[in-house]
PDB file of C-alpha atoms in Angstrom:
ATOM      1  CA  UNK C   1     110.656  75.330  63.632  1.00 87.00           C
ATOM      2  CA  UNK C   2     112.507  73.507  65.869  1.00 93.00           C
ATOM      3  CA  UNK C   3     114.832  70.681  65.257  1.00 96.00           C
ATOM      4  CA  UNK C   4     114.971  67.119  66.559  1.00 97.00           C
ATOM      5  CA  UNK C   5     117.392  64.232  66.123  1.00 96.00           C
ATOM      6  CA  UNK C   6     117.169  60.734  67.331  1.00 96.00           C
ATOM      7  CA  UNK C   7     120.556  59.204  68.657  1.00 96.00           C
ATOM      8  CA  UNK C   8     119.702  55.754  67.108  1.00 95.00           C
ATOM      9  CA  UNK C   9     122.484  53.731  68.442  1.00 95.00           C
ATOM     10  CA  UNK C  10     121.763  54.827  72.375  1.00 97.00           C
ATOM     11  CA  UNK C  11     117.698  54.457  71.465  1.00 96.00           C
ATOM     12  CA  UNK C  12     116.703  51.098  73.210  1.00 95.00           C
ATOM     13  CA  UNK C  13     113.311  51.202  71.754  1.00 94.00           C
ATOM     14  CA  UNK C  14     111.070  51.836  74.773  1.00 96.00           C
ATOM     15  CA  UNK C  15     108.488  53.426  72.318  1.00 96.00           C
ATOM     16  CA  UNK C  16     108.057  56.346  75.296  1.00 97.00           C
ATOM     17  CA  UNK C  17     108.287  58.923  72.617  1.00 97.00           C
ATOM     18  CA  UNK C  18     105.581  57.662  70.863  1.00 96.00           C
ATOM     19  CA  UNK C  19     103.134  57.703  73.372  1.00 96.00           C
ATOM     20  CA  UNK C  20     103.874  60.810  75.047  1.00 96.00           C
ATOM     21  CA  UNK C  21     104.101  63.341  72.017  1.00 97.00           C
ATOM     22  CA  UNK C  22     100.861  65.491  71.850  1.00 95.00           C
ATOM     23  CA  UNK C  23     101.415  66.355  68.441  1.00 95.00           C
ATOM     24  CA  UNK C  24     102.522  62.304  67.811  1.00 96.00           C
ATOM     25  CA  UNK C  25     105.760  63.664  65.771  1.00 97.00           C
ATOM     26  CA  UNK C  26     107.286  59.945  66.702  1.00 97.00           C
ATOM     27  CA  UNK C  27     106.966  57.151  64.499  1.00 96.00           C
ATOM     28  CA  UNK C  28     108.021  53.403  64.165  1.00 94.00           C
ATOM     29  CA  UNK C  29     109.535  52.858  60.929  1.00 92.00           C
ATOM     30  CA  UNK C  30     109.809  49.059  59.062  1.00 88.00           C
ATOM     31  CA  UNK C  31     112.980  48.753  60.049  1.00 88.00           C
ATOM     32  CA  UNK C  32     112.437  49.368  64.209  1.00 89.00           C
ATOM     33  CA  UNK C  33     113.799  52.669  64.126  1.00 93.00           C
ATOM     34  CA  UNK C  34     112.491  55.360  65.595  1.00 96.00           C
ATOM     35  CA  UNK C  35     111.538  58.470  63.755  1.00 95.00           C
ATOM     36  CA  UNK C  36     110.543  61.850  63.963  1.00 96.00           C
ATOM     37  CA  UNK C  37     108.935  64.807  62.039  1.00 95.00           C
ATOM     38  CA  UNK C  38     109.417  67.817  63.824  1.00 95.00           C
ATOM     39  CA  UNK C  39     107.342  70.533  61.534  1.00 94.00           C
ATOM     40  CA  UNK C  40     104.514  70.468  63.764  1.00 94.00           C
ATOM     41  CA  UNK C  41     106.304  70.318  67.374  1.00 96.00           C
ATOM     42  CA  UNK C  42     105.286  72.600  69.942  1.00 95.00           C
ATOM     43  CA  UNK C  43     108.581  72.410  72.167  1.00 96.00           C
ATOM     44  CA  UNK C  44     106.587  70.951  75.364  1.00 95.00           C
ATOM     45  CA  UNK C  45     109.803  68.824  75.692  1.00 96.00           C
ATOM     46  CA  UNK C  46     108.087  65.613  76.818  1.00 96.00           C
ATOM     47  CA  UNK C  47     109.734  63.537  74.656  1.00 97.00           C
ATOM     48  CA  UNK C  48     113.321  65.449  75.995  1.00 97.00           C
ATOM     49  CA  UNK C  49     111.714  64.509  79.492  1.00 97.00           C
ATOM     50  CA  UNK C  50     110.731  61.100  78.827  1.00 97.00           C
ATOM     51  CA  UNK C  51     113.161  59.720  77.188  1.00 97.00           C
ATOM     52  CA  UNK C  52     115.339  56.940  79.678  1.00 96.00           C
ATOM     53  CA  UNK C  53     118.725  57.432  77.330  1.00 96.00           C
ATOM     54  CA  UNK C  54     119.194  60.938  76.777  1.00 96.00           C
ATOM     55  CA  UNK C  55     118.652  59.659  73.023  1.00 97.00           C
ATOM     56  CA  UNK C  56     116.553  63.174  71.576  1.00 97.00           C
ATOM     57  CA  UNK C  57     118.467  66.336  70.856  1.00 97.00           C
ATOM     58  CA  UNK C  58     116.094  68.517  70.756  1.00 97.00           C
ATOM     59  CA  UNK C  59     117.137  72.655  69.879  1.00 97.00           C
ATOM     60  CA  UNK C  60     114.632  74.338  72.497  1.00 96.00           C
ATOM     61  CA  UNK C  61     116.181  72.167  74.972  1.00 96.00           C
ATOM     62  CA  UNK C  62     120.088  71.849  75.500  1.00 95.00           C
ATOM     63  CA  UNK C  63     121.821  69.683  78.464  1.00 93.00           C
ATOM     64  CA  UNK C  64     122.216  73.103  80.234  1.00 95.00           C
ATOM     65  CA  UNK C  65     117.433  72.958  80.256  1.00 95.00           C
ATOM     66  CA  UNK C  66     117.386  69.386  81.191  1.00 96.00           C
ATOM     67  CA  UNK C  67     117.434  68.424  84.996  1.00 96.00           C
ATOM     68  CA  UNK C  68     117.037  65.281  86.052  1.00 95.00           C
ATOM     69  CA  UNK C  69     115.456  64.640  89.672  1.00 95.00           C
ATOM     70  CA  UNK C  70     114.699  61.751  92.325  1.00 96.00           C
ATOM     71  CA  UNK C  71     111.068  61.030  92.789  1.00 95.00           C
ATOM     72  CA  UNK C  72     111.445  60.254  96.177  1.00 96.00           C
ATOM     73  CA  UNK C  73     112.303  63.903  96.581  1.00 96.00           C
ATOM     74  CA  UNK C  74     108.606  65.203  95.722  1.00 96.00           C
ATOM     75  CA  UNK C  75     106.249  65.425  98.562  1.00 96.00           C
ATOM     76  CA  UNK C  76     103.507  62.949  99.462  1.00 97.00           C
ATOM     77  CA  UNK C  77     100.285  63.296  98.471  1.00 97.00           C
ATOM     78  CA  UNK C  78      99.452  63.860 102.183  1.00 98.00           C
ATOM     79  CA  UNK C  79     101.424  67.075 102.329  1.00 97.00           C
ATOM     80  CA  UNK C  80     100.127  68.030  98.987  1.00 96.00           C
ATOM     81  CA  UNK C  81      96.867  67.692 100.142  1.00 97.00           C
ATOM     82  CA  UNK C  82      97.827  69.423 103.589  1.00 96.00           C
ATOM     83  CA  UNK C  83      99.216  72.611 101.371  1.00 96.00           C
ATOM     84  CA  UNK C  84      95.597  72.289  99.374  1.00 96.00           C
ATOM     85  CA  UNK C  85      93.478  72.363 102.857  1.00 96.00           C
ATOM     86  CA  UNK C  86      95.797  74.944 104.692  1.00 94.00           C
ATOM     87  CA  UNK C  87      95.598  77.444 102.270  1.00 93.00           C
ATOM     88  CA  UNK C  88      93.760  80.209 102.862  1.00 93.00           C
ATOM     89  CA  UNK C  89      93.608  83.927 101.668  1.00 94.00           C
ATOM     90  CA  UNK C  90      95.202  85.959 104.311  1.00 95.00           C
ATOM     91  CA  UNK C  91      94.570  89.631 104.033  1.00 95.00           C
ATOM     92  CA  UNK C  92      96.394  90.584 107.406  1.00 95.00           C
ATOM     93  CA  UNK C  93      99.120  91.596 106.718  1.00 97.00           C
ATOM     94  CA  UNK C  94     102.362  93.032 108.416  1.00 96.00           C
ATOM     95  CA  UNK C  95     104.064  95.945 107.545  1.00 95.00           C
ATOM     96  CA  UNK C  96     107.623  94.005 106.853  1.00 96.00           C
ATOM     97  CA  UNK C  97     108.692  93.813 103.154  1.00 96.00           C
ATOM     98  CA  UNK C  98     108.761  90.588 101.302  1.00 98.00           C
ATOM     99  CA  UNK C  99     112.331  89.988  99.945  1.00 98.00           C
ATOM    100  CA  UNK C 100     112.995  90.014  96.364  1.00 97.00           C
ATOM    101  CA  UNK C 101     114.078  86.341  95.133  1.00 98.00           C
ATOM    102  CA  UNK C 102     111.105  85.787  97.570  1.00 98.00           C
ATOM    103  CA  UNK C 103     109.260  86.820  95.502  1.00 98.00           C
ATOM    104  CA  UNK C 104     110.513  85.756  91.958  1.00 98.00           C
ATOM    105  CA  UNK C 105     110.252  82.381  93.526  1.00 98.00           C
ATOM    106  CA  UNK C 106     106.722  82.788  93.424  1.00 98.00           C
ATOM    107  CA  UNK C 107     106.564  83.763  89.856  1.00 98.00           C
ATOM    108  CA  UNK C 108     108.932  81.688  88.539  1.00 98.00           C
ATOM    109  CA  UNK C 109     106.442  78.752  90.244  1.00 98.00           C
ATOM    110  CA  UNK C 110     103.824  80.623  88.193  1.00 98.00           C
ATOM    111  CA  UNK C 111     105.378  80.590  85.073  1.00 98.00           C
ATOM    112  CA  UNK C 112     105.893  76.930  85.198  1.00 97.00           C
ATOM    113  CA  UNK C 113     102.003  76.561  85.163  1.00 98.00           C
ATOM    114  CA  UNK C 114     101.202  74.481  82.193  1.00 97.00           C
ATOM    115  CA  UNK C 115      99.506  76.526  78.729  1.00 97.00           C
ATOM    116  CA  UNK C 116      97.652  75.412  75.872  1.00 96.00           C
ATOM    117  CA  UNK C 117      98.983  74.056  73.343  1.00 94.00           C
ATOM    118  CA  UNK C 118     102.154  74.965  75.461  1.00 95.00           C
ATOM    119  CA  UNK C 119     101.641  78.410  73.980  1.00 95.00           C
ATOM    120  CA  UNK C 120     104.105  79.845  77.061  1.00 96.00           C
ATOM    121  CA  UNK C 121     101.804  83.144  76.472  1.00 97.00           C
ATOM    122  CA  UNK C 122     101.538  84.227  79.834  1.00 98.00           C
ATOM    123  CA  UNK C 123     102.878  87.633  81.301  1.00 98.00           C
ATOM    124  CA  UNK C 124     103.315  89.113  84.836  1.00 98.00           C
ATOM    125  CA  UNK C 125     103.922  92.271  86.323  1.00 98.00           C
ATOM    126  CA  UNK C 126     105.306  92.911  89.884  1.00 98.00           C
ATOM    127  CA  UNK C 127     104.487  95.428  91.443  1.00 98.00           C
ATOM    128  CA  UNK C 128     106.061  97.529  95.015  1.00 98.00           C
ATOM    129  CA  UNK C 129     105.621 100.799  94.565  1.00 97.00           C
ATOM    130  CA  UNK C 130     103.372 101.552  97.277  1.00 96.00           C
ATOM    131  CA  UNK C 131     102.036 104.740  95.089  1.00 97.00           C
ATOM    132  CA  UNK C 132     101.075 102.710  92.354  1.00 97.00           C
ATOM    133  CA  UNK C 133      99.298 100.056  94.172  1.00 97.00           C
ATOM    134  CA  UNK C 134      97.260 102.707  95.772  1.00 97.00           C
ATOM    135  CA  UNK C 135      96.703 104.219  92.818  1.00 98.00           C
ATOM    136  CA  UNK C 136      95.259 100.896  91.231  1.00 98.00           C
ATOM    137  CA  UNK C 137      93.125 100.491  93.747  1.00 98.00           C
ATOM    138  CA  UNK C 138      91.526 104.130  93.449  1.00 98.00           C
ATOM    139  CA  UNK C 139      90.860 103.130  89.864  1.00 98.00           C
ATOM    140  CA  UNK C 140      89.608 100.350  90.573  1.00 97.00           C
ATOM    141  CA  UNK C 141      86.889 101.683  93.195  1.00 97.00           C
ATOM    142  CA  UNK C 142      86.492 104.583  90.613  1.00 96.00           C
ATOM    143  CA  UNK C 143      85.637 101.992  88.288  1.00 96.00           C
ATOM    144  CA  UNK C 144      82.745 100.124  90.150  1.00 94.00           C
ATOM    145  CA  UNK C 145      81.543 102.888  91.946  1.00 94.00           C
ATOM    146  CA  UNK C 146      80.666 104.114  88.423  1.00 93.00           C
ATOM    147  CA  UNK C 147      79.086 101.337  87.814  1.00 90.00           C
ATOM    148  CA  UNK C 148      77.148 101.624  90.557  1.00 89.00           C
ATOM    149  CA  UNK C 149      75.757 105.538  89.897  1.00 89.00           C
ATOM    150  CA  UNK C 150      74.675 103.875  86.699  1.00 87.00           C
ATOM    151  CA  UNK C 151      73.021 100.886  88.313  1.00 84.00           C
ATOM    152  CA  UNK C 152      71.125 103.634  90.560  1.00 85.00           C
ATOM    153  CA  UNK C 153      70.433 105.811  87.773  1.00 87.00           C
ATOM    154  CA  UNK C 154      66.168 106.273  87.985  1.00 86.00           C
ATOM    155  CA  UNK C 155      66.164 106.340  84.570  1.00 85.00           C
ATOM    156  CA  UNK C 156      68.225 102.659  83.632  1.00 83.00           C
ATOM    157  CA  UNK C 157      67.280 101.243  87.064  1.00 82.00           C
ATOM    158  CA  UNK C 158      63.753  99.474  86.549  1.00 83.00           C
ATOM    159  CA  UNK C 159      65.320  97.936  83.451  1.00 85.00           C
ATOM    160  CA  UNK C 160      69.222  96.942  84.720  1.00 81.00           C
ATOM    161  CA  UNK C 161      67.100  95.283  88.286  1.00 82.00           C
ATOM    162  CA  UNK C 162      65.030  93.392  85.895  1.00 87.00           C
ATOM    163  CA  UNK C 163      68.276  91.633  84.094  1.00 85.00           C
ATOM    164  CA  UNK C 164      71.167  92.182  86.615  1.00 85.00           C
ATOM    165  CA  UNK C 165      69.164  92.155  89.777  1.00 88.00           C
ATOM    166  CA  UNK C 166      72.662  89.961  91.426  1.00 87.00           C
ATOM    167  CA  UNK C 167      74.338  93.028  90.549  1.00 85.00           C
ATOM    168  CA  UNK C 168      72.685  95.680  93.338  1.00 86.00           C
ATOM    169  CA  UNK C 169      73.967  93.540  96.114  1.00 88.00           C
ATOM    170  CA  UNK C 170      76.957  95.131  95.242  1.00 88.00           C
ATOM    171  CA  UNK C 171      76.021  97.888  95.367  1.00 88.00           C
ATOM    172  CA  UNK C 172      76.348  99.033  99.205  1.00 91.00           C
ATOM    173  CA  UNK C 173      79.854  97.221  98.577  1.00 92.00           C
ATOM    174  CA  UNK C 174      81.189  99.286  96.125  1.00 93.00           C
ATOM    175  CA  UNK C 175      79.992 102.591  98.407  1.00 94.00           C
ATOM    176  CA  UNK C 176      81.638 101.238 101.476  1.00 95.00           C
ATOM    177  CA  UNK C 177      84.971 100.261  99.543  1.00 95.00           C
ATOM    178  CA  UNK C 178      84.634 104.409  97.877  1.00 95.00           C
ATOM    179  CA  UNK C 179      84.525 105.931 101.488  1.00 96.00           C
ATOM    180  CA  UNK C 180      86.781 103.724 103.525  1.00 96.00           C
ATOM    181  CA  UNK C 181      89.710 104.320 100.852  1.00 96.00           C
ATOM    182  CA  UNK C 182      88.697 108.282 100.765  1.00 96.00           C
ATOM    183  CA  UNK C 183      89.556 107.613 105.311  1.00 96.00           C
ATOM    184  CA  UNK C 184      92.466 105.638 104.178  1.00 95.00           C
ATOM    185  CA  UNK C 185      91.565 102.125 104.303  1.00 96.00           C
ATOM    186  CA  UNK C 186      92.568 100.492 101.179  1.00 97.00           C
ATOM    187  CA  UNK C 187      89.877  97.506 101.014  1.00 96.00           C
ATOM    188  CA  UNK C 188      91.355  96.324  97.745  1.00 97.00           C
ATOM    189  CA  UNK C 189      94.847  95.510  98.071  1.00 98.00           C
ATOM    190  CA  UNK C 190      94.634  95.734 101.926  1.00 96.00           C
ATOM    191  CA  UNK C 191      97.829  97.430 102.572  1.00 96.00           C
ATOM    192  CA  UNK C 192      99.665  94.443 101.044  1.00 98.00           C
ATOM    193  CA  UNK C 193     103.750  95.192  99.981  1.00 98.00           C
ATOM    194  CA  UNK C 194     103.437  93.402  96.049  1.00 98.00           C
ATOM    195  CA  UNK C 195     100.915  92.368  93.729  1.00 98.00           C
ATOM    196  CA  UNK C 196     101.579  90.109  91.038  1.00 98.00           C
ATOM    197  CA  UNK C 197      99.337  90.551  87.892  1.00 98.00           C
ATOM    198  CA  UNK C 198      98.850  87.876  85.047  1.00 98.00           C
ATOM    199  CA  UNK C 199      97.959  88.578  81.629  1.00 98.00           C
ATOM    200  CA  UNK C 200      98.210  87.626  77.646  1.00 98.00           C
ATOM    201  CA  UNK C 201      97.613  88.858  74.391  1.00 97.00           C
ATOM    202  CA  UNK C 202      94.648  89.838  73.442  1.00 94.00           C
ATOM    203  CA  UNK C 203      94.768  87.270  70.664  1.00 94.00           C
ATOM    204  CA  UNK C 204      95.271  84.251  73.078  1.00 96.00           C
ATOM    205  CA  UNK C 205      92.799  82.145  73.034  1.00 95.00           C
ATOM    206  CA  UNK C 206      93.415  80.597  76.264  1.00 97.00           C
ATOM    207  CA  UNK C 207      94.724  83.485  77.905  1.00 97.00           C
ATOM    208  CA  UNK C 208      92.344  83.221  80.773  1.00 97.00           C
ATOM    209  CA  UNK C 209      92.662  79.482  81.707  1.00 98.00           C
ATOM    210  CA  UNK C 210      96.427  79.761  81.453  1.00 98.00           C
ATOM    211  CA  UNK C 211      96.787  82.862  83.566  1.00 98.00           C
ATOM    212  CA  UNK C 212      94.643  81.237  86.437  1.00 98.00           C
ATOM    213  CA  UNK C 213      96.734  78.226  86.306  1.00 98.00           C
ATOM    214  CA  UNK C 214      99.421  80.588  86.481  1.00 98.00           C
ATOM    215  CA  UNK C 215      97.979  81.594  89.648  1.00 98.00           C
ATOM    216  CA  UNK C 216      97.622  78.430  91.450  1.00 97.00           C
ATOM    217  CA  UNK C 217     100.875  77.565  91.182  1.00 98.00           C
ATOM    218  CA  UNK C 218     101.823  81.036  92.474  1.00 98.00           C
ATOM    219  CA  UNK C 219      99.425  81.002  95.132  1.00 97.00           C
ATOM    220  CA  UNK C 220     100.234  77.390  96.665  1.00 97.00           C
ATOM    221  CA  UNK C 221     104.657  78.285  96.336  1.00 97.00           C
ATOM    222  CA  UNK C 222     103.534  81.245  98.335  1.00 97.00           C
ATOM    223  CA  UNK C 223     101.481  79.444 100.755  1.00 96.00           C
ATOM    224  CA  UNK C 224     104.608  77.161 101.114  1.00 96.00           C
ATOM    225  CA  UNK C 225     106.981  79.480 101.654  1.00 97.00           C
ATOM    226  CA  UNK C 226     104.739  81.601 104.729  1.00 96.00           C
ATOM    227  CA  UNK C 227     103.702  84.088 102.403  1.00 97.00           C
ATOM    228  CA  UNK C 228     100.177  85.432 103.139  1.00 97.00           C
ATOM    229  CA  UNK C 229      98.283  86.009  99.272  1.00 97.00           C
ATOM    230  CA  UNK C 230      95.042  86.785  98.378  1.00 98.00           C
ATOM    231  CA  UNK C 231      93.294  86.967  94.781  1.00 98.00           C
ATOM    232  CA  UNK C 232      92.814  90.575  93.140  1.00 98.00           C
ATOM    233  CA  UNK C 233      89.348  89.691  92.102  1.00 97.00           C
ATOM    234  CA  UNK C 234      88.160  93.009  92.302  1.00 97.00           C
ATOM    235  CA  UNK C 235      90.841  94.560  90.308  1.00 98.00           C
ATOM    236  CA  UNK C 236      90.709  91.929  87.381  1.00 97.00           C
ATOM    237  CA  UNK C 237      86.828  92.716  87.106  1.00 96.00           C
ATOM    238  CA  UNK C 238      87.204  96.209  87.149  1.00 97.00           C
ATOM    239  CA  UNK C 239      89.799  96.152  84.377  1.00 97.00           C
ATOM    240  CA  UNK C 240      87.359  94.227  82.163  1.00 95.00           C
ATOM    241  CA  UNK C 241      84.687  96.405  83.021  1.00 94.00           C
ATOM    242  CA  UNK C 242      86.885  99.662  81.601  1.00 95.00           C
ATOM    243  CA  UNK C 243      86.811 100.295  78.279  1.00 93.00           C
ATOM    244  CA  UNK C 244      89.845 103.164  79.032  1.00 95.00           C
ATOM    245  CA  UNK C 245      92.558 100.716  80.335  1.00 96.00           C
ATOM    246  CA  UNK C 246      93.472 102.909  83.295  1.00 97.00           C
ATOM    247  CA  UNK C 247      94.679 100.258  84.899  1.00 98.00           C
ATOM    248  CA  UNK C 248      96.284  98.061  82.176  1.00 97.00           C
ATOM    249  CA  UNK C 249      97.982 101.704  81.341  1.00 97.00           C
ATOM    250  CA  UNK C 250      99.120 102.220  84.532  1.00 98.00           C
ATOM    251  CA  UNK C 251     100.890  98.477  84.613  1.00 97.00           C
ATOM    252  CA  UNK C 252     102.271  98.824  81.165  1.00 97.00           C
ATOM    253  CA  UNK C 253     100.028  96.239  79.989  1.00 95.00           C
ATOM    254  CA  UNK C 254      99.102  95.874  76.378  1.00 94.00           C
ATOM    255  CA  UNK C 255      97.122  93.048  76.838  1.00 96.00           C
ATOM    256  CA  UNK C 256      94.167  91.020  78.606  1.00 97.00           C
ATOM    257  CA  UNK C 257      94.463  91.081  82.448  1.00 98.00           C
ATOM    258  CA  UNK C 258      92.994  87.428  83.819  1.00 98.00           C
ATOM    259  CA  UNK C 259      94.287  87.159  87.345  1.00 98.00           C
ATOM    260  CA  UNK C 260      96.334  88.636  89.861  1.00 98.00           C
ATOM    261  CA  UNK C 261      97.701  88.185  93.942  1.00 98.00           C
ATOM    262  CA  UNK C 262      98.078  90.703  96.281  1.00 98.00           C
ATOM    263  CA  UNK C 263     101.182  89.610  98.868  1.00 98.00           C
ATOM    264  CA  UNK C 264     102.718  90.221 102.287  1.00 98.00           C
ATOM    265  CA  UNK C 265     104.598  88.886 105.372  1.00 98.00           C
ATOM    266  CA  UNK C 266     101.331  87.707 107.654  1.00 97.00           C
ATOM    267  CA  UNK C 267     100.429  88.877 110.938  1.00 96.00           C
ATOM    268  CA  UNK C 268      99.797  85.672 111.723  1.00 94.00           C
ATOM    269  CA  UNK C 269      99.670  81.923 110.376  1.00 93.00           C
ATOM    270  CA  UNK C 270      96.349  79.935 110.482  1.00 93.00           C
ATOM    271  CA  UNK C 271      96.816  76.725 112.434  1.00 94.00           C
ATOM    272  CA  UNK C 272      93.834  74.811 111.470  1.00 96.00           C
ATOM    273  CA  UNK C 273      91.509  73.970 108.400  1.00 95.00           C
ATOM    274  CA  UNK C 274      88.545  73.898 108.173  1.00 95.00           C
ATOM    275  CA  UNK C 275      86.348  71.840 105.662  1.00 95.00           C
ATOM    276  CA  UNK C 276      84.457  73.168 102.603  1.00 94.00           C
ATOM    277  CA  UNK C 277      80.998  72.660 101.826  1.00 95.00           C
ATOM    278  CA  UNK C 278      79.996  69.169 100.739  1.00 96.00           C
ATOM    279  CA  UNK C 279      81.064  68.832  96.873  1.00 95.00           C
ATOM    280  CA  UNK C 280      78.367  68.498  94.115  1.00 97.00           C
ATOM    281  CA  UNK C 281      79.696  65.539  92.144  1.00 96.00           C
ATOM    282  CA  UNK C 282      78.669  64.040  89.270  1.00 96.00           C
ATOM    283  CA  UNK C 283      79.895  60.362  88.649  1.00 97.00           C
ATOM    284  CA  UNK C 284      79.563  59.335  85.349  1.00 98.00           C
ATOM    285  CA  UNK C 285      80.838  55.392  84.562  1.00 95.00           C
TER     286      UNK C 285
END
């Protein structure tokens, strides 16, 4: 359990604490003093964040993990939402390398993806070896093309069209996928130079939503740095779809895989948007 302390002659009261703590650890005492139980903290560190004085101690966060910043320094929300309506998944890629802290840039922006209950459960593996990502990616057509002699089986298939009839559109996919790769076109990672792939603990209860935030952050860093991304969608279903773990296994990955980007230097750079399809909102007041 961590511990916290409360510098009560630099604490000017601002009651910040108090209303900022998820786990409301911070309390006003009779005599205007604030206090603080710490047994059920969760080390998110807003209080460490919040607080105007530098008053908290906190254990999970020394000076050396607090950094203070100028607000005036983030972007605007116009170039926020420029970064949101630029990006785009860009599968052509060039055959230049990406460079390393490149790279850990991108996962580092990932890994500072909020969690539940700031649970900080969420893994990565990068990956460069161009052997293994080919290999993954021969799994992973394995995998569905599987799938699909099952979904074509005469004996299963008047059933499995009855309750998965989305499923055969996928069919014809799944074949095209099997004999481009066996001509050497890789339509799953699409010749890119790194994947990233997220995952948890089994036990995590979250493990999913946290590993696609995880993503997003990734995903827009990498779309501000030039960095062409798209999402391994394909390889994340197959992995839940095989009981063996070939490719969890492969990875080194005791675990739950929930998301994943495939990356490389782009042939080229969009230079327009384009908008989405007209949002179905709900407005309830």
């Amino acid at each position: 359990m961590p511990t916290i302390a409360i510098n009560q002659e630099t604490c000017i009261h601002c009651l910040k604490c108090l209303r900022i703590c998820p786990s409301v650890l911070f309390q006003l005492n009779d005599d205007k003093k604030v206090t603080v139980d710490a047994k059920d903290c969760i080390s998110c560190g807003q209080c460490v964040a919040i607080c105007p004085t530098a008053s908290i101690a906190h254990s999970d966060f020394p000076v050396s993990h607090i950094h203070e910043f100028d607000r005036n320094h983030l972007p605007t929300p116009a170039q926020v939402e420029l970064l949101i309506n630029s990006r785009r998944s860009n599968r052509a890629f060039s055959q230049k390398p990406i460079p390393q802290e490149d790279l850990l840039r991108i996962i580092e922006a990932g890994h500072r993806a909020p969690t539940a209950t700031n649970a900080q459960g969420v893994k990565m593996v990068l990956v460069t070896n161009e052997k293994i990502m080919k290999e993954i990616s021969r799994i992973t057509i394995n995998i569905f093309n599987s799938a699909a002699d099952k979904l074509e089986n005469p004996l299963l298939k008047p059933l499995l069209k009855r309750i998965m009839p989305q499923n055969y559109g996928y069919v014809p996919v799944f074949r095209r996928l099997r004999d481009e790769f066996e001509q050497g076109n890789d339509g799953i990672l699409r010749g890119a130079k790194a994947a990233i792939f997220i995952y948890t603990d089994k036990k995590s209860r979250f493990g999913c939503q946290d590993s696609n935030l995880a993503y997003q952050n990734a995903s827009l860093m990498a779309e501000s740095m030039g960095i062409a991304q798209f999402y391994t969608g394909f390889i994340c279903s197959a992995a839940g779809m095989d009981h063996s773990n070939k490719i969890q296994k492969l990875l080194g990955i005791e675990g739950t895989l929930h998301a994943g980007m495939a990356l490389g230097i782009p042939l080229f750079h969009f230079e327009k948007y384009i908008d989405r399809k007209e949002l179905d909102l709900k407005i309830i007041s």
